[in-house]
Amino acid sequence: METGEGADGPGGPGLGCASFNQDSTSLAVGTKTGYRLFSVTSVDKLDCIHESADTPDVYIVERLFSSSLVVVVSQALPRRMNVYHFKKGTEICNYSYSNSILAVRLNRQRLVVCLEESVYIHNIKDMKLLKTLLNTPSNPSGLCALSTNHANSYLAYPGSATIGEIIIYDANNLSTVTMIPAHDSPLAAITFNASGTKLASASERGTVIRVFTIPEGLRLFEFRRGMKRYVNISSLSFSPDAQFLCASSNTETVHIFKLEQHGPGGEEDSPTWSAYVGKMFSAASSYLPAQVSGMMCQDRAFATVRLQVAGQRNVCTLAMIQKLPRLLVASSDGQLFIYNVDPQDGGECALVKTHRLFGVEEEHETGEAEGAAPPPQPCQSYAAAATAAAAMPTTTTGPVSATLTGYSEDGGARKGEVIPEHEFAAGPVCLDDETEFPPINWCRDGSRGGKERRT
């Protein structure tokens, strides 16, 4: 899921950020007045499940799946990360860092904080600082990705400030796995698929998107977004089954690519005219210069979306909503667009619903007649699979000791004040359901009502 900064929209406060949670069932947005959490499990209805006005100018807000844990960073205190239990209305803990926080990523095992030249890895169950990656290549946009599959917890971040190298780091075992030479120019976007077995990347040129195997780093696919102009790709996202990949940019077009493995002869299971032309191009490419043949071997978009406006930053995701594949696009002017995706034929996606993320609710329907759709039913695909996986027994830890054993390697991180009510909690605190989400222990620093230590 990608965090994107936005500008003020016409007649509204504008979005400071927008991010989908790890399974695309929830949307978090930050504004000048605070932040909101929405449920996006229905097309026709957008439920605001939580709203906070306690922290203004929020530019990072991340939710852990569908749990009560939410991470917030504001422009007023850009070096400070606050972790909240929003259903109880309480703060779990906070940490301050040596420089401004640029990105936060989390799964059920790890919480990663990205600064311009360092990365901090926390254990999400007790918020202990496990590892600090210092002197990383300059990363002014805070570009990083963490696999949502906590069984591997792979972390990806730029390995160079001048070319598109990607470092793959094992956040569970705290060791570097490999370096992928992905692009000739600096990176602009990276994302993992749900299982953490594939990684997609795009460079600042924005013309080519590549997909690699993880952890090996072998190139699987190469897609061409366009050749006429360079664009700023701001968001990449795999579908839950990793069969599709969507990419949004500062243009009016969102591209959806199909990750389709061809047979040994390069033919699809059911030959089409496009497959025939592709086969002819492949045969001809052996007689052409390498640069030209490489362009001919790149696949084009399987489906596209034409947004109503161009030049606005947005974040996109592919999700199963009410048993149908959908593309969701949250734009910086405070709107959420929901499109139908045809997984068989692709083509132009149909806009079926527009939701406003703040202000007066003015929704617009297109493409679906009223009463034509059946009553909303719970999605039983990826969401159900993720819930079933999370229901497996999880080893829990006891309360955090007063001395944080992993805190000696702080590298500039300072643990802040913990609310006295929870400072001496007797046991782990359940976010929603202990069998569904890992328990989170309250953080403690061993001092009653101590003041926050800032760097």
Coordinates of C-alpha atoms in Angstrom, one line a residue:
M1 CA 0.0 0.0 0.0
E2 CA 1.5 3.5 -1.1
T3 CA 1.3 6.7 1.0
G4 CA 0.9 9.8 -1.1
E5 CA 1.0 13.5 -0.2
G6 CA -1.7 15.7 -1.7
A7 CA -2.6 19.3 -2.2
D8 CA -5.6 21.2 -1.1
G9 CA -8.7 20.3 -3.1
P10 CA -11.2 22.8 -4.3
G11 CA -13.6 23.8 -1.5
G12 CA -12.1 21.2 0.9
P13 CA -9.3 20.8 3.3
G14 CA -7.3 18.5 0.9
L15 CA -5.6 15.2 1.8
G16 CA -2.2 15.2 3.5
C17 CA -2.0 11.5 2.8
A18 CA -4.0 8.4 1.8
S19 CA -3.1 4.8 2.3
F20 CA -5.0 1.5 2.0
N21 CA -4.3 -1.1 4.7
Q22 CA -2.5 -4.4 4.0
D23 CA -5.5 -6.3 2.5
S24 CA -7.3 -3.2 0.9
T25 CA -10.3 -3.4 3.2
S26 CA -9.7 0.0 4.8
L27 CA -8.6 3.4 3.6
A28 CA -6.8 5.9 6.0
V29 CA -6.6 9.6 5.1
G30 CA -4.9 12.4 6.8
T31 CA -6.1 16.0 6.6
K32 CA -5.3 19.4 8.1
T33 CA -7.7 18.7 10.9
G34 CA -6.8 15.1 11.8
Y35 CA -7.4 11.7 10.2
R36 CA -10.2 9.4 9.2
L37 CA -10.4 5.6 8.7
F38 CA -12.9 4.2 6.2
S39 CA -14.2 0.7 5.5
V40 CA -14.1 -0.1 1.8
T41 CA -15.8 -3.5 1.8
S42 CA -18.9 -2.2 -0.1
V43 CA -19.2 -0.4 -3.4
D44 CA -22.3 1.6 -2.6
K45 CA -21.5 2.6 1.0
L46 CA -18.3 4.2 2.4
D47 CA -18.4 3.9 6.2
C48 CA -16.2 6.2 8.3
I49 CA -15.3 3.9 11.1
H50 CA -13.1 6.4 13.0
E51 CA -12.4 10.1 12.9
S52 CA -9.9 12.0 15.1
A53 CA -9.3 15.7 15.3
D54 CA -6.7 15.5 18.1
T55 CA -3.7 15.7 15.8
P56 CA -3.8 18.3 13.0
D57 CA -1.8 18.3 9.8
V58 CA -1.5 14.5 9.6
Y59 CA 0.8 13.4 6.7
I60 CA 1.3 9.8 7.6
V61 CA -1.5 7.5 8.9
E62 CA -1.2 3.7 8.6
R63 CA -3.6 1.0 10.0
L64 CA -2.6 -2.6 10.8
F65 CA -5.1 -4.7 8.7
S66 CA -8.5 -4.3 10.3
S67 CA -7.2 -4.0 13.9
S68 CA -7.4 -1.1 16.3
L69 CA -3.7 -0.2 15.9
V70 CA -3.0 3.0 13.9
V71 CA 0.2 4.9 13.4
V72 CA 0.1 8.7 13.0
V73 CA 2.7 11.3 12.2
S74 CA 1.9 15.0 11.9
Q75 CA 3.7 18.0 10.4
A76 CA 3.7 19.7 13.8
L77 CA 6.0 16.9 15.1
P78 CA 7.5 15.3 12.0
R79 CA 10.1 13.4 14.0
R80 CA 7.6 11.8 16.3
M81 CA 5.6 8.6 15.6
N82 CA 2.4 8.0 17.7
V83 CA 0.9 4.5 18.0
Y84 CA -2.8 4.5 19.0
H85 CA -5.5 2.0 20.0
F86 CA -8.2 4.1 18.2
K87 CA -11.2 2.0 19.5
K88 CA -10.1 2.7 23.1
G89 CA -9.1 6.2 22.3
T90 CA -5.7 5.7 24.0
E91 CA -2.0 6.0 23.0
I92 CA 0.0 2.9 23.1
C93 CA 3.4 4.6 22.8
N94 CA 5.4 7.1 20.8
Y95 CA 9.0 7.3 19.5
S96 CA 11.0 10.3 18.3
Y97 CA 13.8 10.1 15.7
S98 CA 16.8 12.2 14.7
N99 CA 15.1 13.5 11.5
S100 CA 11.6 13.8 9.9
I101 CA 9.7 10.5 9.4
L102 CA 9.1 10.0 5.7
A103 CA 7.2 6.6 5.7
V104 CA 5.9 3.9 8.0
R105 CA 5.2 0.4 7.0
L106 CA 3.8 -2.5 9.1
N107 CA 2.7 -6.1 9.1
R108 CA 1.8 -8.4 12.0
Q109 CA 5.5 -8.9 13.0
R110 CA 7.3 -5.7 12.2
L111 CA 6.9 -1.9 12.1
V112 CA 9.4 -0.1 9.9
V113 CA 10.1 3.7 10.1
C114 CA 11.9 5.2 7.1
L115 CA 14.0 8.4 7.4
E116 CA 16.0 10.0 4.6
E117 CA 19.2 8.2 5.4
S118 CA 18.2 5.5 7.9
V119 CA 15.6 2.8 8.5
Y120 CA 14.4 1.6 11.9
I121 CA 12.8 -1.9 12.5
H122 CA 10.6 -2.4 15.5
N123 CA 8.9 -5.6 16.8
I124 CA 5.3 -4.6 16.5
K125 CA 4.2 -6.8 19.5
D126 CA 6.1 -4.7 22.1
M127 CA 7.6 -1.9 19.9
K128 CA 11.2 -2.8 20.8
L129 CA 13.7 -1.3 18.4
L130 CA 15.3 -4.4 16.9
K131 CA 17.6 -2.9 14.2
T132 CA 18.8 0.4 12.8
L133 CA 20.0 0.6 9.2
L134 CA 22.2 3.7 9.2
N135 CA 23.8 5.6 6.3
T136 CA 21.4 4.2 3.7
P137 CA 21.5 6.0 0.3
S138 CA 19.7 9.3 0.3
N139 CA 16.0 8.6 0.1
P140 CA 14.2 12.0 0.3
S141 CA 10.8 10.5 -0.6
G142 CA 11.0 7.8 2.0
L143 CA 10.5 5.1 -0.6
C144 CA 10.2 1.6 1.0
A145 CA 8.0 -1.5 1.0
L146 CA 7.3 -4.2 3.6
S147 CA 5.7 -7.5 2.6
T148 CA 2.3 -7.9 4.3
N149 CA 3.1 -11.6 4.8
H150 CA 4.7 -11.6 8.3
A151 CA 6.1 -15.1 7.7
N152 CA 8.9 -13.6 5.7
S153 CA 8.7 -9.8 6.4
Y154 CA 10.8 -8.7 3.5
L155 CA 11.8 -5.1 3.4
A156 CA 12.7 -3.3 0.2
Y157 CA 14.4 0.1 -0.1
P158 CA 16.7 1.9 -2.6
G159 CA 20.3 0.8 -2.7
S160 CA 21.4 3.8 -4.6
A161 CA 20.5 7.5 -5.0
T162 CA 21.5 7.6 -8.7
I163 CA 20.4 4.3 -10.2
G164 CA 17.5 1.9 -9.6
E165 CA 19.0 -0.6 -7.2
I166 CA 16.8 -2.3 -4.7
I167 CA 18.0 -3.8 -1.4
I168 CA 15.9 -6.8 -0.1
Y169 CA 16.3 -7.1 3.6
D170 CA 14.9 -9.9 5.9
A171 CA 13.2 -7.9 8.7
N172 CA 12.5 -11.1 10.6
N173 CA 16.1 -12.4 10.7
L174 CA 17.6 -8.9 10.4
S175 CA 19.9 -9.7 7.5
T176 CA 20.3 -8.5 3.9
V177 CA 19.0 -11.0 1.3
T178 CA 20.0 -9.6 -2.1
M179 CA 20.4 -6.5 -4.2
I180 CA 18.3 -6.2 -7.4
P181 CA 19.6 -4.0 -10.3
A182 CA 16.1 -3.0 -11.4
H183 CA 16.5 0.2 -13.4
D184 CA 19.1 2.5 -14.9
S185 CA 17.5 5.6 -13.2
P186 CA 16.5 6.2 -9.6
L187 CA 13.5 4.4 -8.1
A188 CA 10.0 6.0 -8.0
A189 CA 7.8 3.1 -6.7
I190 CA 8.1 -0.4 -5.2
T191 CA 5.6 -2.8 -3.8
F192 CA 5.3 -6.5 -2.8
N193 CA 2.5 -8.9 -3.6
A194 CA 0.5 -10.3 -0.7
S195 CA 2.6 -13.4 -0.2
G196 CA 5.9 -11.5 -0.5
T197 CA 7.1 -13.6 -3.4
K198 CA 7.0 -10.9 -6.0
L199 CA 8.3 -7.3 -6.1
A200 CA 7.2 -4.7 -8.7
S201 CA 9.3 -1.5 -9.3
A202 CA 9.3 1.6 -11.5
S203 CA 11.9 4.3 -12.0
E204 CA 11.7 8.1 -12.1
R205 CA 11.3 7.9 -15.9
G206 CA 8.0 6.0 -15.4
T207 CA 8.0 4.2 -18.8
V208 CA 8.9 0.7 -17.7
I209 CA 7.6 -1.4 -14.8
R210 CA 9.4 -4.6 -13.8
V211 CA 8.4 -7.6 -11.6
F212 CA 11.0 -9.7 -9.8
T213 CA 10.9 -13.0 -7.9
I214 CA 11.6 -12.7 -4.1
P215 CA 14.0 -13.6 -2.6
E216 CA 16.0 -14.5 -5.7
G217 CA 15.6 -11.2 -7.5
L218 CA 15.0 -12.7 -11.0
R219 CA 13.1 -10.7 -13.5
L220 CA 9.7 -12.2 -14.2
F221 CA 7.8 -9.5 -16.2
E222 CA 8.5 -6.2 -17.9
F223 CA 5.6 -3.9 -18.8
R224 CA 5.7 -0.6 -20.8
R225 CA 3.5 2.1 -19.5
G226 CA 4.3 4.4 -22.4
M227 CA 7.0 5.8 -24.6
K228 CA 5.9 9.4 -25.5
R229 CA 6.7 11.0 -22.1
Y230 CA 8.2 10.5 -18.7
V231 CA 5.8 10.4 -15.8
N232 CA 5.9 10.2 -12.1
I233 CA 4.5 6.9 -11.0
S234 CA 3.2 7.4 -7.5
S235 CA 1.5 4.1 -6.7
L236 CA 1.9 0.4 -7.6
S237 CA -0.3 -2.4 -6.2
F238 CA -0.8 -6.1 -6.9
S239 CA -4.2 -7.8 -6.9
P240 CA -4.8 -10.2 -4.0
D241 CA -4.0 -13.2 -6.2
A242 CA -0.9 -11.4 -7.8
Q243 CA -2.4 -11.9 -11.3
F244 CA -2.7 -8.2 -11.9
L245 CA -0.7 -5.1 -11.2
C246 CA -2.0 -1.5 -11.2
A247 CA 0.1 1.7 -11.6
S248 CA -1.0 5.3 -11.2
S249 CA 0.9 8.4 -11.9
N250 CA 0.5 12.2 -12.4
T251 CA -1.3 11.6 -15.7
E252 CA -5.0 10.9 -16.2
T253 CA -4.5 7.2 -16.9
V254 CA -4.2 4.3 -14.5
H255 CA -2.8 1.1 -16.1
I256 CA -3.5 -2.5 -15.1
F257 CA -1.1 -5.1 -16.3
K258 CA -1.8 -8.9 -16.4
L259 CA 0.9 -11.1 -15.0
E260 CA 0.4 -13.9 -17.5
Q261 CA 2.9 -16.7 -18.1
H262 CA 3.1 -17.8 -21.6
G263 CA 3.8 -21.4 -22.8
P264 CA 7.2 -22.6 -24.0
G265 CA 6.5 -21.4 -27.5
G266 CA 5.3 -18.0 -26.3
E267 CA 1.7 -18.7 -27.1
E268 CA -1.3 -18.2 -24.8
D269 CA -3.7 -21.0 -24.0
S270 CA -6.3 -19.5 -26.3
P271 CA -4.5 -17.7 -29.2
T272 CA -5.8 -14.3 -30.1
W273 CA -4.9 -11.7 -32.7
S274 CA -2.7 -9.8 -30.2
A275 CA -1.0 -13.0 -29.2
Y276 CA -0.3 -13.7 -32.9
V277 CA 1.2 -10.2 -33.4
G278 CA 3.2 -10.6 -30.2
K279 CA 4.7 -13.9 -31.6
M280 CA 5.6 -12.2 -34.8
F281 CA 7.3 -9.4 -32.9
S282 CA 9.2 -11.9 -30.8
A283 CA 10.5 -13.7 -33.9
A284 CA 11.5 -10.5 -35.5
S285 CA 13.3 -9.2 -32.4
S286 CA 16.2 -11.6 -32.8
Y287 CA 17.3 -9.6 -35.9
L288 CA 17.0 -6.2 -34.3
P289 CA 19.4 -4.2 -31.9
A290 CA 19.0 -5.1 -28.3
Q291 CA 17.4 -1.8 -27.2
V292 CA 14.8 -2.1 -29.9
S293 CA 14.1 -5.8 -29.4
G294 CA 13.7 -5.1 -25.6
M295 CA 11.0 -2.6 -26.3
M296 CA 9.2 -5.0 -28.6
C297 CA 9.2 -7.8 -25.9
Q298 CA 7.6 -5.6 -23.3
D299 CA 3.9 -6.2 -22.6
R300 CA 1.4 -3.3 -22.7
A301 CA -1.5 -2.6 -20.3
F302 CA -4.3 -5.2 -20.1
A303 CA -6.8 -2.6 -18.8
T304 CA -6.9 1.1 -18.3
V305 CA -8.8 3.8 -16.4
R306 CA -9.2 7.4 -17.5
L307 CA -9.4 9.7 -14.5
Q308 CA -11.5 12.8 -14.6
V309 CA -8.5 15.1 -13.9
A310 CA -4.7 14.8 -14.4
G311 CA -1.8 16.2 -12.4
Q312 CA -3.2 15.1 -9.0
R313 CA -1.3 12.7 -6.7
N314 CA -3.3 9.5 -6.0
V315 CA -3.0 6.1 -4.6
C316 CA -4.5 3.0 -6.2
T317 CA -5.2 -0.6 -5.2
L318 CA -6.9 -3.8 -6.6
A319 CA -9.3 -5.5 -4.3
M320 CA -12.2 -8.0 -4.3
I321 CA -15.3 -6.2 -3.2
Q322 CA -18.6 -8.1 -3.0
K323 CA -17.0 -11.0 -4.9
L324 CA -16.0 -8.8 -7.9
P325 CA -12.6 -7.4 -8.9
R326 CA -12.4 -3.6 -8.4
L327 CA -9.9 -0.9 -8.9
L328 CA -9.9 1.8 -6.1
V329 CA -8.3 5.2 -6.7
A330 CA -8.1 7.8 -3.9
S331 CA -7.1 11.2 -5.2
S332 CA -5.6 14.2 -3.5
D333 CA -8.8 16.3 -4.0
G334 CA -10.6 14.0 -1.5
Q335 CA -12.4 11.5 -3.7
L336 CA -12.5 7.8 -3.9
F337 CA -13.3 6.2 -7.3
I338 CA -14.3 2.6 -7.6
Y339 CA -14.1 0.9 -11.0
N340 CA -15.1 -2.5 -12.3
V341 CA -12.3 -4.6 -13.8
D342 CA -13.0 -7.3 -16.4
P343 CA -10.4 -10.0 -15.6
Q344 CA -11.0 -11.8 -18.9
D345 CA -11.0 -9.1 -21.6
G346 CA -9.6 -6.1 -19.8
G347 CA -10.0 -2.9 -21.8
E348 CA -11.5 0.4 -20.4
C349 CA -12.7 0.0 -16.8
A350 CA -16.1 1.3 -15.9
L351 CA -16.6 3.8 -13.1
V352 CA -19.3 2.5 -10.8
K353 CA -19.1 4.7 -7.8
T354 CA -17.6 8.0 -6.5
H355 CA -17.3 8.8 -2.8
R356 CA -16.2 12.0 -1.1
L357 CA -13.8 11.4 1.7
F358 CA -14.7 14.6 3.6
G359 CA -17.3 17.3 3.5
V360 CA -20.9 16.8 2.3
E361 CA -21.4 13.4 1.0
E362 CA -22.1 13.7 -2.7
E363 CA -21.9 10.3 -4.4
H364 CA -22.4 9.6 -8.0
E365 CA -23.3 6.3 -9.6
T366 CA -22.5 5.2 -13.2
G367 CA -22.6 1.9 -15.0
E368 CA -24.8 0.0 -12.6
A369 CA -28.6 0.4 -12.6
E370 CA -30.3 0.9 -9.2
G371 CA -31.6 -2.4 -7.8
A372 CA -29.7 -4.4 -10.4
A373 CA -26.9 -5.5 -8.1
P374 CA -27.7 -8.1 -5.4
P375 CA -27.4 -7.2 -1.7
P376 CA -23.8 -6.8 -0.5
Q377 CA -22.3 -10.0 0.7
P378 CA -19.0 -10.6 2.5
C379 CA -16.1 -11.1 0.3
Q380 CA -14.9 -14.7 0.7
S381 CA -11.7 -14.5 -1.4
Y382 CA -8.5 -12.8 -0.1
A383 CA -10.1 -11.2 3.0
A384 CA -11.3 -14.6 4.2
A385 CA -8.0 -16.3 3.4
A386 CA -6.1 -13.6 5.3
T387 CA -8.4 -14.0 8.3
A388 CA -8.0 -17.7 8.2
A389 CA -4.3 -17.4 8.1
A390 CA -4.3 -15.0 11.0
A391 CA -6.4 -17.3 13.1
M392 CA -3.5 -19.8 13.3
P393 CA -2.0 -20.0 16.8
T394 CA 0.5 -17.2 17.4
T395 CA 3.3 -17.3 20.0
T396 CA 2.8 -14.4 22.3
T397 CA 5.2 -12.6 24.6
G398 CA 4.8 -11.5 28.1
P399 CA 4.8 -7.9 29.3
V400 CA 7.8 -5.8 28.3
S401 CA 10.5 -5.5 30.9
A402 CA 11.6 -2.2 32.2
T403 CA 14.9 -2.6 30.4
L404 CA 14.5 -2.9 26.7
T405 CA 17.0 -5.5 25.6
G406 CA 16.9 -4.3 22.0
Y407 CA 17.1 -0.6 22.8
S408 CA 20.8 -0.3 23.1
E409 CA 21.1 -0.1 19.3
D410 CA 18.9 3.0 19.0
G411 CA 20.8 4.8 16.3
G412 CA 18.9 8.0 17.1
A413 CA 15.5 6.7 18.2
R414 CA 14.1 7.8 21.5
K415 CA 11.2 6.2 23.2
G416 CA 8.6 8.7 24.5
E417 CA 6.2 8.9 27.3
V418 CA 3.6 6.2 27.8
I419 CA 0.2 6.9 29.2
P420 CA 0.4 6.1 33.0
E421 CA -2.9 4.2 32.8
H422 CA -1.1 1.5 30.7
E423 CA 2.4 1.9 32.0
F424 CA 2.1 -1.1 34.3
A425 CA -0.3 -3.2 32.3
A426 CA -0.3 -6.8 33.6
G427 CA -0.5 -8.5 30.3
P428 CA -0.8 -8.1 26.5
V429 CA -3.6 -6.0 25.2
C430 CA -5.9 -7.4 22.5
L431 CA -6.6 -5.2 19.6
D432 CA -9.8 -6.9 18.4
D433 CA -9.7 -10.6 18.7
E434 CA -6.6 -12.4 20.0
T435 CA -7.0 -15.3 17.7
E436 CA -7.3 -13.0 14.7
F437 CA -4.7 -10.3 15.4
P438 CA -1.5 -10.7 17.3
P439 CA -1.7 -9.2 20.8
I440 CA 0.2 -5.9 21.3
N441 CA 2.0 -5.3 24.6
W442 CA 1.9 -1.8 26.0
C443 CA 5.3 -0.1 25.7
R444 CA 7.0 0.9 28.9
D445 CA 10.2 2.8 29.7
G446 CA 10.4 2.0 33.4
S447 CA 9.5 5.5 34.7
R448 CA 6.1 6.7 36.0
G449 CA 4.8 9.4 33.7
G450 CA 8.3 10.2 32.5
K451 CA 8.8 13.1 30.0
E452 CA 9.4 12.3 26.3
R453 CA 13.1 12.4 25.4
R454 CA 13.7 14.0 22.1
T455 CA 16.8 13.9 19.9

